[in-house]
Short mmCIF file of C-alpha atoms in Angstrom, two decimals:
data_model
loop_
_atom_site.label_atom_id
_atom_site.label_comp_id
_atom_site.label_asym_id
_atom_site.label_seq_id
_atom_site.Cartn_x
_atom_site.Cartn_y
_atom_site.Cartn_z
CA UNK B 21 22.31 -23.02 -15.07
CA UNK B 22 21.59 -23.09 -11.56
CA UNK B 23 23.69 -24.62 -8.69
CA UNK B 24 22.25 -26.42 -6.02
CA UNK B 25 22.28 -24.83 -2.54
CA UNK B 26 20.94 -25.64 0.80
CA UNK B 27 20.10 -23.55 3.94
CA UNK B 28 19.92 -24.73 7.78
CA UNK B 29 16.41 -24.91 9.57
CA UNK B 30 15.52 -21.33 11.15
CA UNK B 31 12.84 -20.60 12.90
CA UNK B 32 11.73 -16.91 13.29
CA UNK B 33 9.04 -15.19 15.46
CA UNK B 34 8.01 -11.98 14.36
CA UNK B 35 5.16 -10.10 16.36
CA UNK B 36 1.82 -12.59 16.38
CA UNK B 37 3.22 -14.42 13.34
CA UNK B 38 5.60 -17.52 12.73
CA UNK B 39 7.94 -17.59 9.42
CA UNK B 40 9.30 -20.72 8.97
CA UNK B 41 12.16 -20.86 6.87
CA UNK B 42 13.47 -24.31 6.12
CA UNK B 43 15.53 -26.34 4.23
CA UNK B 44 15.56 -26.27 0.25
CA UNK B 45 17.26 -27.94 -2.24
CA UNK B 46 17.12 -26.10 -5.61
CA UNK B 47 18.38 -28.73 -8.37
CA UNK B 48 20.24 -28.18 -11.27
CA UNK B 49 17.80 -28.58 -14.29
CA UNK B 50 17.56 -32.25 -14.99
CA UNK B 51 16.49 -34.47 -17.92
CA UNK B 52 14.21 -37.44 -18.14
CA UNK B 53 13.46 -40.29 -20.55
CA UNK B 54 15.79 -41.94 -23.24
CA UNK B 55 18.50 -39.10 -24.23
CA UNK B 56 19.58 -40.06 -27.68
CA UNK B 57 20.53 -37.39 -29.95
CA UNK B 58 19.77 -39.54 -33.06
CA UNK B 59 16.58 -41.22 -31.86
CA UNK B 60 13.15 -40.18 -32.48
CA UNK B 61 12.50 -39.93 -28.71
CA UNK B 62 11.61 -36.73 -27.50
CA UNK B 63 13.93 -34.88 -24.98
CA UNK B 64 11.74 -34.29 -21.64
CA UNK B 65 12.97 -31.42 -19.24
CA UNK B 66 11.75 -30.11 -15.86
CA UNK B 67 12.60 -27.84 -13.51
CA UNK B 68 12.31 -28.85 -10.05
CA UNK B 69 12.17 -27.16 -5.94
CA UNK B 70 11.96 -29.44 -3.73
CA UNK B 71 11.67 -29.39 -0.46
CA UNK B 72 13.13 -31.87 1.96
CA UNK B 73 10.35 -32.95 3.92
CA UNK B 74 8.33 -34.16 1.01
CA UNK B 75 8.41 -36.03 -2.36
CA UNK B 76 9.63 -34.35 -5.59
CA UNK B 77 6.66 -31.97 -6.83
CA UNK B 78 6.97 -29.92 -10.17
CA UNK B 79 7.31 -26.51 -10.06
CA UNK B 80 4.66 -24.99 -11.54
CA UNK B 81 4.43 -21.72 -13.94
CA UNK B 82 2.06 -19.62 -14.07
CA UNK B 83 2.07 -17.36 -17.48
CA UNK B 84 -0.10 -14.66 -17.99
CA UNK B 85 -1.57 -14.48 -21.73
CA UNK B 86 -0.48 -11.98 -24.02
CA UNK B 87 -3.74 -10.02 -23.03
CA UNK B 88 -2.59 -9.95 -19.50
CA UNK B 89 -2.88 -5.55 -19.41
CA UNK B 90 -6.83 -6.34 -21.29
CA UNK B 91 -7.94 -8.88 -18.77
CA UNK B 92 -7.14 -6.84 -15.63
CA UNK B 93 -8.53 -3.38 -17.08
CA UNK B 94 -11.71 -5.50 -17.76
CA UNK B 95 -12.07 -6.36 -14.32
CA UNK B 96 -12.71 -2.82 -13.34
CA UNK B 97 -13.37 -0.80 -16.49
CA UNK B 98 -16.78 -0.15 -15.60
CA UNK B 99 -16.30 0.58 -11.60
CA UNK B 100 -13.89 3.78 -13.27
CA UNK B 101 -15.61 7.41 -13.79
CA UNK B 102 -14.93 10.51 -14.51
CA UNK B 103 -15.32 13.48 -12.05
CA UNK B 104 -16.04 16.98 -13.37
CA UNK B 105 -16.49 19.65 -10.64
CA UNK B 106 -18.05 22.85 -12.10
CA UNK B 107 -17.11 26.17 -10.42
CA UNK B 108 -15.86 29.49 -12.31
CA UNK B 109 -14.00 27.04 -14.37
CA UNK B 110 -14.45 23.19 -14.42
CA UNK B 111 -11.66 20.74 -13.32
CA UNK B 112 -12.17 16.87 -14.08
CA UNK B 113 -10.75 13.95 -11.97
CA UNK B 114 -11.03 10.36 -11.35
CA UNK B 115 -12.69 7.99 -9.01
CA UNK B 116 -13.76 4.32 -9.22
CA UNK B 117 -17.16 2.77 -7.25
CA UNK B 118 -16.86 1.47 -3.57
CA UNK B 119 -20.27 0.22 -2.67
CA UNK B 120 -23.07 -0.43 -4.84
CA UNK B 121 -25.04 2.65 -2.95
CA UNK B 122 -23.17 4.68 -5.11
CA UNK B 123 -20.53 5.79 -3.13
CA UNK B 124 -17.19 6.84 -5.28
CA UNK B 125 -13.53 6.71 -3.72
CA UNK B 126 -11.12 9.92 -5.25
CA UNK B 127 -8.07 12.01 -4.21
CA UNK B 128 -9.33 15.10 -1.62
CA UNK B 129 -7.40 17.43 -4.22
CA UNK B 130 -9.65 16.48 -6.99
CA UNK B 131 -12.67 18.62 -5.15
CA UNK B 132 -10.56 20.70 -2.95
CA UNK B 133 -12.18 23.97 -5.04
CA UNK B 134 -15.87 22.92 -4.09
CA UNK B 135 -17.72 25.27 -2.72
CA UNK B 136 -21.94 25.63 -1.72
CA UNK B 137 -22.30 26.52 -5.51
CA UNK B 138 -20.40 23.91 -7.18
CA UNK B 139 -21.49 21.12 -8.71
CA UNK B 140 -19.83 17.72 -9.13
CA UNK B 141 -20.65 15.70 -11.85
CA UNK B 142 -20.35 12.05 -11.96
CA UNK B 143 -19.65 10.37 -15.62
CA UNK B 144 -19.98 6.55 -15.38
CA UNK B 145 -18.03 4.24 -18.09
CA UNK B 146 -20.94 3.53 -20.47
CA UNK B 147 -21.72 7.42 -20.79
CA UNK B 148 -24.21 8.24 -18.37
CA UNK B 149 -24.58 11.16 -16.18
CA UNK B 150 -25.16 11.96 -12.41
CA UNK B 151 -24.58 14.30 -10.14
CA UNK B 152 -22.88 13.41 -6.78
CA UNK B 153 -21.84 15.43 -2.77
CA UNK B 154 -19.05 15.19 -1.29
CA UNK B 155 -19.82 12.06 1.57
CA UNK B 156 -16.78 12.81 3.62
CA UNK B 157 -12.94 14.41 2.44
CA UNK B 158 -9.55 14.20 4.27
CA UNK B 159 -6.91 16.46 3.10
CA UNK B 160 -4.29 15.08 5.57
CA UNK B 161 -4.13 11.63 3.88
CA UNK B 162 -5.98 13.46 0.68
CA UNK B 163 -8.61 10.30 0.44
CA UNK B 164 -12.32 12.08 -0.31
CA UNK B 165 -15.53 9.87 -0.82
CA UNK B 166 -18.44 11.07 -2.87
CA UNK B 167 -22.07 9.96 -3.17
CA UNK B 168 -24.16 9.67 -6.60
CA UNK B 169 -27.44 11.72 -5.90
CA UNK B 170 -29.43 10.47 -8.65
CA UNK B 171 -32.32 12.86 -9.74
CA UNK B 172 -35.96 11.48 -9.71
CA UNK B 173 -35.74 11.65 -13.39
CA UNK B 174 -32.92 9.45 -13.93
CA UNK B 175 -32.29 5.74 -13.91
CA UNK B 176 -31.27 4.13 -10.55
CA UNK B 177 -27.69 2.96 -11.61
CA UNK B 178 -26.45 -0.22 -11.35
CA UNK B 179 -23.27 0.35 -9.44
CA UNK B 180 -20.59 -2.91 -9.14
CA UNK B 181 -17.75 -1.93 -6.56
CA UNK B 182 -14.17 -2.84 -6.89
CA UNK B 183 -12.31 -5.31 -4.99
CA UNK B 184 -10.19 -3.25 -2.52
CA UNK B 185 -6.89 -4.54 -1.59
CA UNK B 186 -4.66 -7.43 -2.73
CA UNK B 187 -4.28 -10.62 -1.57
CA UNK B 188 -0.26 -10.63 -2.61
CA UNK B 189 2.04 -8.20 -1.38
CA UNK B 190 3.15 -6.16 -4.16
CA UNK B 191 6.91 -6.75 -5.38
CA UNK B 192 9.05 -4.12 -6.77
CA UNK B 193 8.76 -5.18 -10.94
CA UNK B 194 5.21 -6.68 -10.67
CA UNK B 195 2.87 -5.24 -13.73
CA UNK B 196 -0.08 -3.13 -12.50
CA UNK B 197 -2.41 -1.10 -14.87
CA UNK B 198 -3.38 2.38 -13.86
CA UNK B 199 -7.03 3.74 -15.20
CA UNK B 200 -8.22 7.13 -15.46
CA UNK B 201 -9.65 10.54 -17.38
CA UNK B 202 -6.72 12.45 -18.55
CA UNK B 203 -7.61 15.90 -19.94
CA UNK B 204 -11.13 14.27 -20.22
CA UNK B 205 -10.10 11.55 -21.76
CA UNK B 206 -12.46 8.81 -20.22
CA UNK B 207 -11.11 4.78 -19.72
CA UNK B 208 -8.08 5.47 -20.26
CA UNK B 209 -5.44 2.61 -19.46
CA UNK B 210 -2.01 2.91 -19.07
CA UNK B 211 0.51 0.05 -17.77
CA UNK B 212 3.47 -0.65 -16.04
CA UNK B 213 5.37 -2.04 -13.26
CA UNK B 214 6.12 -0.94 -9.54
CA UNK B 215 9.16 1.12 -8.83
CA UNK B 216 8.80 0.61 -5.42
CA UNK B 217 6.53 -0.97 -3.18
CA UNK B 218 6.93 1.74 -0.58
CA UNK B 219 7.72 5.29 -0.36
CA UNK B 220 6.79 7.12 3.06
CA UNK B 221 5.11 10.75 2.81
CA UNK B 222 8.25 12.14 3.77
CA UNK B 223 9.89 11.11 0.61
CA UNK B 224 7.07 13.11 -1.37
CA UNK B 225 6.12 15.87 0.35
CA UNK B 226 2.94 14.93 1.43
CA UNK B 227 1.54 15.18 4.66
CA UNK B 228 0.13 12.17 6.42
CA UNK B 229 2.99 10.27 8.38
CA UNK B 230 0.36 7.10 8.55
CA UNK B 231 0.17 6.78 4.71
CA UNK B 232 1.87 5.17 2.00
CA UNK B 233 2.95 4.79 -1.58
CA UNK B 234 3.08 3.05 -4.29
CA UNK B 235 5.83 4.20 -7.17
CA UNK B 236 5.27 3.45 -10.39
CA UNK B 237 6.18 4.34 -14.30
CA UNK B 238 2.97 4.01 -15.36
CA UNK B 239 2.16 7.40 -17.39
CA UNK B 240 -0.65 9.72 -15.29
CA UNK B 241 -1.79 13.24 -16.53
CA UNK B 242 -4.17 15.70 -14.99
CA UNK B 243 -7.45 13.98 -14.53
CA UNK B 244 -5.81 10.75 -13.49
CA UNK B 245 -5.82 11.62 -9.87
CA UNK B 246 -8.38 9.13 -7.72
CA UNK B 247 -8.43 6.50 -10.61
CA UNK B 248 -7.15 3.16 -9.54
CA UNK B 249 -3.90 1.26 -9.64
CA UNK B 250 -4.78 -2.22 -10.03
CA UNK B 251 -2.79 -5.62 -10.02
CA UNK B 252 -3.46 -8.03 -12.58
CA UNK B 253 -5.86 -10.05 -10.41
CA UNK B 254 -8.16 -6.97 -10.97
CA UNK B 255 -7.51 -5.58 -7.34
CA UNK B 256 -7.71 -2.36 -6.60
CA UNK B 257 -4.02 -1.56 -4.90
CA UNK B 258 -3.67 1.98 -5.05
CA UNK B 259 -5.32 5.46 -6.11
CA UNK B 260 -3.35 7.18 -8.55
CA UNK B 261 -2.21 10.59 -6.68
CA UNK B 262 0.52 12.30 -7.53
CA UNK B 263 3.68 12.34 -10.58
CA UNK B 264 6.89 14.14 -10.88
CA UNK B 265 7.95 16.50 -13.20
CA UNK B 266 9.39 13.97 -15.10
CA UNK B 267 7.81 11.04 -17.11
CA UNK B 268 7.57 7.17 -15.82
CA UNK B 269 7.79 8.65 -12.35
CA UNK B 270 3.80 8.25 -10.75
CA UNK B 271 2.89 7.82 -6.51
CA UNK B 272 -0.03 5.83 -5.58
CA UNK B 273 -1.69 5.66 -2.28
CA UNK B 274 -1.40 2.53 -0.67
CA UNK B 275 -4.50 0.78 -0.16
CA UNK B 276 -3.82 -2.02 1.98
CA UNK B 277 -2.30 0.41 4.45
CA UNK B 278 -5.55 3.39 3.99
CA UNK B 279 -8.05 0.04 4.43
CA UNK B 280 -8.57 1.65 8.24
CA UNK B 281 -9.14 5.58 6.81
CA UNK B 282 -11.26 4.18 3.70
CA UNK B 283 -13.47 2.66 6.36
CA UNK B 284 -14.03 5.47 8.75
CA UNK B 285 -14.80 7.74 5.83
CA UNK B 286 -16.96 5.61 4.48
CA UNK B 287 -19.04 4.90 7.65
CA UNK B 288 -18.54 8.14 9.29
CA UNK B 289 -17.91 10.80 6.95
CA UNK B 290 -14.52 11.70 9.09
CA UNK B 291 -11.22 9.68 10.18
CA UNK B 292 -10.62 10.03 14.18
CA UNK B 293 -6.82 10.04 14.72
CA UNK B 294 -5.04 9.08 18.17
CA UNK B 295 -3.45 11.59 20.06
CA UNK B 296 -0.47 10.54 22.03
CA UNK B 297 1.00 13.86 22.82
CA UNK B 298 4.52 13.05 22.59
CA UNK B 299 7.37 13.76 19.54
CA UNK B 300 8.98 11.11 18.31
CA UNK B 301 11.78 10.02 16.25
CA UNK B 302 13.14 6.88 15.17
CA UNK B 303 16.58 5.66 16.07
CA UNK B 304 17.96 4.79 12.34
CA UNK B 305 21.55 4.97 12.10
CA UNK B 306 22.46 8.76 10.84
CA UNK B 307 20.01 9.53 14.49
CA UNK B 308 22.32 7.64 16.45
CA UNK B 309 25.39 9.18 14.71
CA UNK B 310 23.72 12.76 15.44
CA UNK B 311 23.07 11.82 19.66
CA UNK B 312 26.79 10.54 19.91
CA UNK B 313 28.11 13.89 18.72
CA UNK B 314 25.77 16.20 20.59
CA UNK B 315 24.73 13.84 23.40
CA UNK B 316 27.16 13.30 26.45
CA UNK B 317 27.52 9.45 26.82
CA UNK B 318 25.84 8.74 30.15
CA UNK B 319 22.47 10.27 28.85
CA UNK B 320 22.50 8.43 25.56
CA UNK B 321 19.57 5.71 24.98
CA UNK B 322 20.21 2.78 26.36
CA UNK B 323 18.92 0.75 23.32
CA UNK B 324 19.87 1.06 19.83
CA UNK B 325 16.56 0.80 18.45
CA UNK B 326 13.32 2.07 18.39
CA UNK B 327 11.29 5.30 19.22
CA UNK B 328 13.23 8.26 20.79
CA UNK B 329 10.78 10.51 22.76
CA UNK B 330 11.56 13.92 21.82
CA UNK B 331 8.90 16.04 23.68
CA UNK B 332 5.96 15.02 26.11
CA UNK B 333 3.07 17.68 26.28
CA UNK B 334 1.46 18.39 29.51
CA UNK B 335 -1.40 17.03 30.23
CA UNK B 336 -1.69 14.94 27.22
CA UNK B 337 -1.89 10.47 27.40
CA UNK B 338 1.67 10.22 26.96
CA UNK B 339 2.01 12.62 30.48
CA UNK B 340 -0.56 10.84 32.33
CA UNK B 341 1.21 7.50 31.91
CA UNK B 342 4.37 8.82 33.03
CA UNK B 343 6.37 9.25 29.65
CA UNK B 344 9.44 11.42 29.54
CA UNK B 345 11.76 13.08 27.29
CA UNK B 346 14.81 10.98 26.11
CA UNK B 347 12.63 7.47 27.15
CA UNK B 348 12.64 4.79 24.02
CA UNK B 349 9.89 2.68 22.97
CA UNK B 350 10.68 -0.96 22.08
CA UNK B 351 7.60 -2.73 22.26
CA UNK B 352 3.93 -1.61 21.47
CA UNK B 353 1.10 -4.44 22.21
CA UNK B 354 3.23 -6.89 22.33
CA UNK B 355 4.95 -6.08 18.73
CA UNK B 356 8.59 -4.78 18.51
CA UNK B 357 8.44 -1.19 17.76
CA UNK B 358 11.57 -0.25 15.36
CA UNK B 359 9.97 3.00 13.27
CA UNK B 360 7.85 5.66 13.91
CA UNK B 361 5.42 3.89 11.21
CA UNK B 362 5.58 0.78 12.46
CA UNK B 363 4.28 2.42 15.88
CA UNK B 364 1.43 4.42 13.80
CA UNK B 365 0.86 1.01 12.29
CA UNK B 366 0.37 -1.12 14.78
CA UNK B 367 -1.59 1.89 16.53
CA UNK B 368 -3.68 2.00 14.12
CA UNK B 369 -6.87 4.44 14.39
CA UNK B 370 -8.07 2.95 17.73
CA UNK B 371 -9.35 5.87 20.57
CA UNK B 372 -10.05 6.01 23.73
CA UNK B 373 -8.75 1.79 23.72
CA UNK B 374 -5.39 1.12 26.34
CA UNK B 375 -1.90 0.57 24.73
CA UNK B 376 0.75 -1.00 26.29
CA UNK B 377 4.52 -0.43 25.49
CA UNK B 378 7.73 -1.62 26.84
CA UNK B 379 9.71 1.39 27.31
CA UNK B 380 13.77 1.90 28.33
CA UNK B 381 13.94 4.69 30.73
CA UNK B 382 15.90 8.08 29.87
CA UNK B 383 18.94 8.67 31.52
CA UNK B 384 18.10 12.03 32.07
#
């Protein structure tokens, strides 16, 4: 049973966007028609949201079939292969289509061992063979890109790419299906739900501050790395990367936040970073408790939030435009800077292009 609430009208600006938040009622579940417990008249029940500004509208539910895990593998079942790289001793991975020019998205750990005599072999879903190069490979976000060279004895293949990115945000609970080739083991699907929608590289070891993942419980094995984590809209939302020692515990790389990288290495075989020259950290809570024990009050930040500049190297951007040690960023391009990923964020991968930021003078 649900009680009815309302809230006051807010309105709320954040960065280039407006959220709206306004006034619902949500109504206790109400009946309609003749209620007679002896008739022969059915009972008719809704459940309604309505909002204020409009007539009553029925709230709508959308169910998934029982086949819900099916439908979504289906969407990308054949997009999935298998990737065996043959050196002294073969090692098999996964990867899923990009572009129908044959182009294959994996993990950069799944052909870390290549070398001039390798080979990497590319097994599509229905069976068939190819053999692929490495296009372009990143170990600092650990996204590679390989290309299907087929010989002038085979079959052109007829490649269909996934759909990259998801047109929800993910929620912590939502299903998602993971596909890959454990131990060899092509197509196969595993399900589950998200853990949470977003673990930094920090809280996994890994080593590129600008990307992030996707926790799971879906069950991944060796060979599962660079096969796809997809919603149940058939989206590709994450490449299957990394698991713990444990079971039901599985990272994903964020696509909708690699989109940038994915792009670069696609187009030209190597992501260009920015170079700011400055260290940073951001002023969470346990910093500021650190500064007011070992910081003497008159040179403590003047804001409670943001980016603490740490360091400024000489000769570097952040020098030229006058940056100093102890300053604090608040506002990038017009956006409120409150994290040191929200800065890389909004950054993005954009060289050589002017940034403005707002920025409260050290006391030093």
């Amino acid at each position: 049973m649900y009680r009815s609430f309302k809230t006051r009208n807010i309105l709320q600006i954040f960065g280039f966007g407006v959220v709206v938040t306004t006034s619902l009622n949500l109504e206790n579940t109400r009946f309609r028609g003749s209620f007679n417990w002896f008739g022969p008249k059915r009972l008719h029940c809704e459940s309604i949201l309505w909002p204020t500004w409009s007539q009553p509208k029925r709230h709508t539910c959308v169910c998934k079939s029982r086949n819900f895990v099916a439908d979504a593998a289906e969407k990308v079942l054949e997009s999935v292969v298998n990737i065996m790289l043959e050196t002294v001793v073969c090692s098999r991975g996964s990867g899923f289509i990009v572009d129908a020019d044959g182009l294959v998205l994996t993990n950069a750990h799944v052909v870390q061992d290549c070398t001039e005599k390798s080979k990497i072999i590319v097994t599509l879903a229905d069976g068939r063979e190819y053999p692929a190069v490495i296009h372009a490979v990143d170990f600092l976000s650990d996204l590679a890109v390989l290309k299907i060279t087929p010989r002038s004895t085979d079959v052109a293949p007829n490649l269909t790419p996934v759909t990259l990115g998801s047109k929800n945000e993910m929620r912590a609970g939502d299903w998602v299906v993971s596909i890959g080739n454990p131990f060899g083991l092509q197509n196969t699907i595993t399900a589950g739900v998200v853990s949470s929608q977003r673990r930094k590289s920090s809280d996994i070891g890994a080593l590129d501050s600008r990307v992030e993942y996707l926790q799971t419980d879906c069950i991944i094995h060796s060979g599962s790395s660079g096969g796809p984590l997809v919603n149940l809209d058939g989206e590709v939302i994450g490449i299957n990367t990394i698991r713990a020692d444990s079971e039901g515990i599985s990272f994903a790389i964020k696509i909708d936040h690699s989109l940038d990288m994915i792009k670069q290495l696609m187009e030209f075989g190597k992501i260009t970073r920015p170079y700011f020259g400055f260290g940073m950290v951001s002023l969470t809570p346990y910093v500021w408790q650190q500064l007011r024990v070992q910081t003497p009050q008159h040179l403590l930040p003047r804001t409670e939030s943001g980016i603490l500049i740490t360091s400024v190297e000489v000769d570097s951007p952040a020098f030229r435009a006058g940056c100093l040690e102890g300053d604090v960023i608040v506002e990038v391009n017009g956006q409120t800077i409150q994290s040191a990923s929200k800065l890389l964020k909004v950054i993005g991968l954009q060289v050589r292009d002017p940034v403005q930021m707002r920025v409260n003078a050290s006391g030093l």
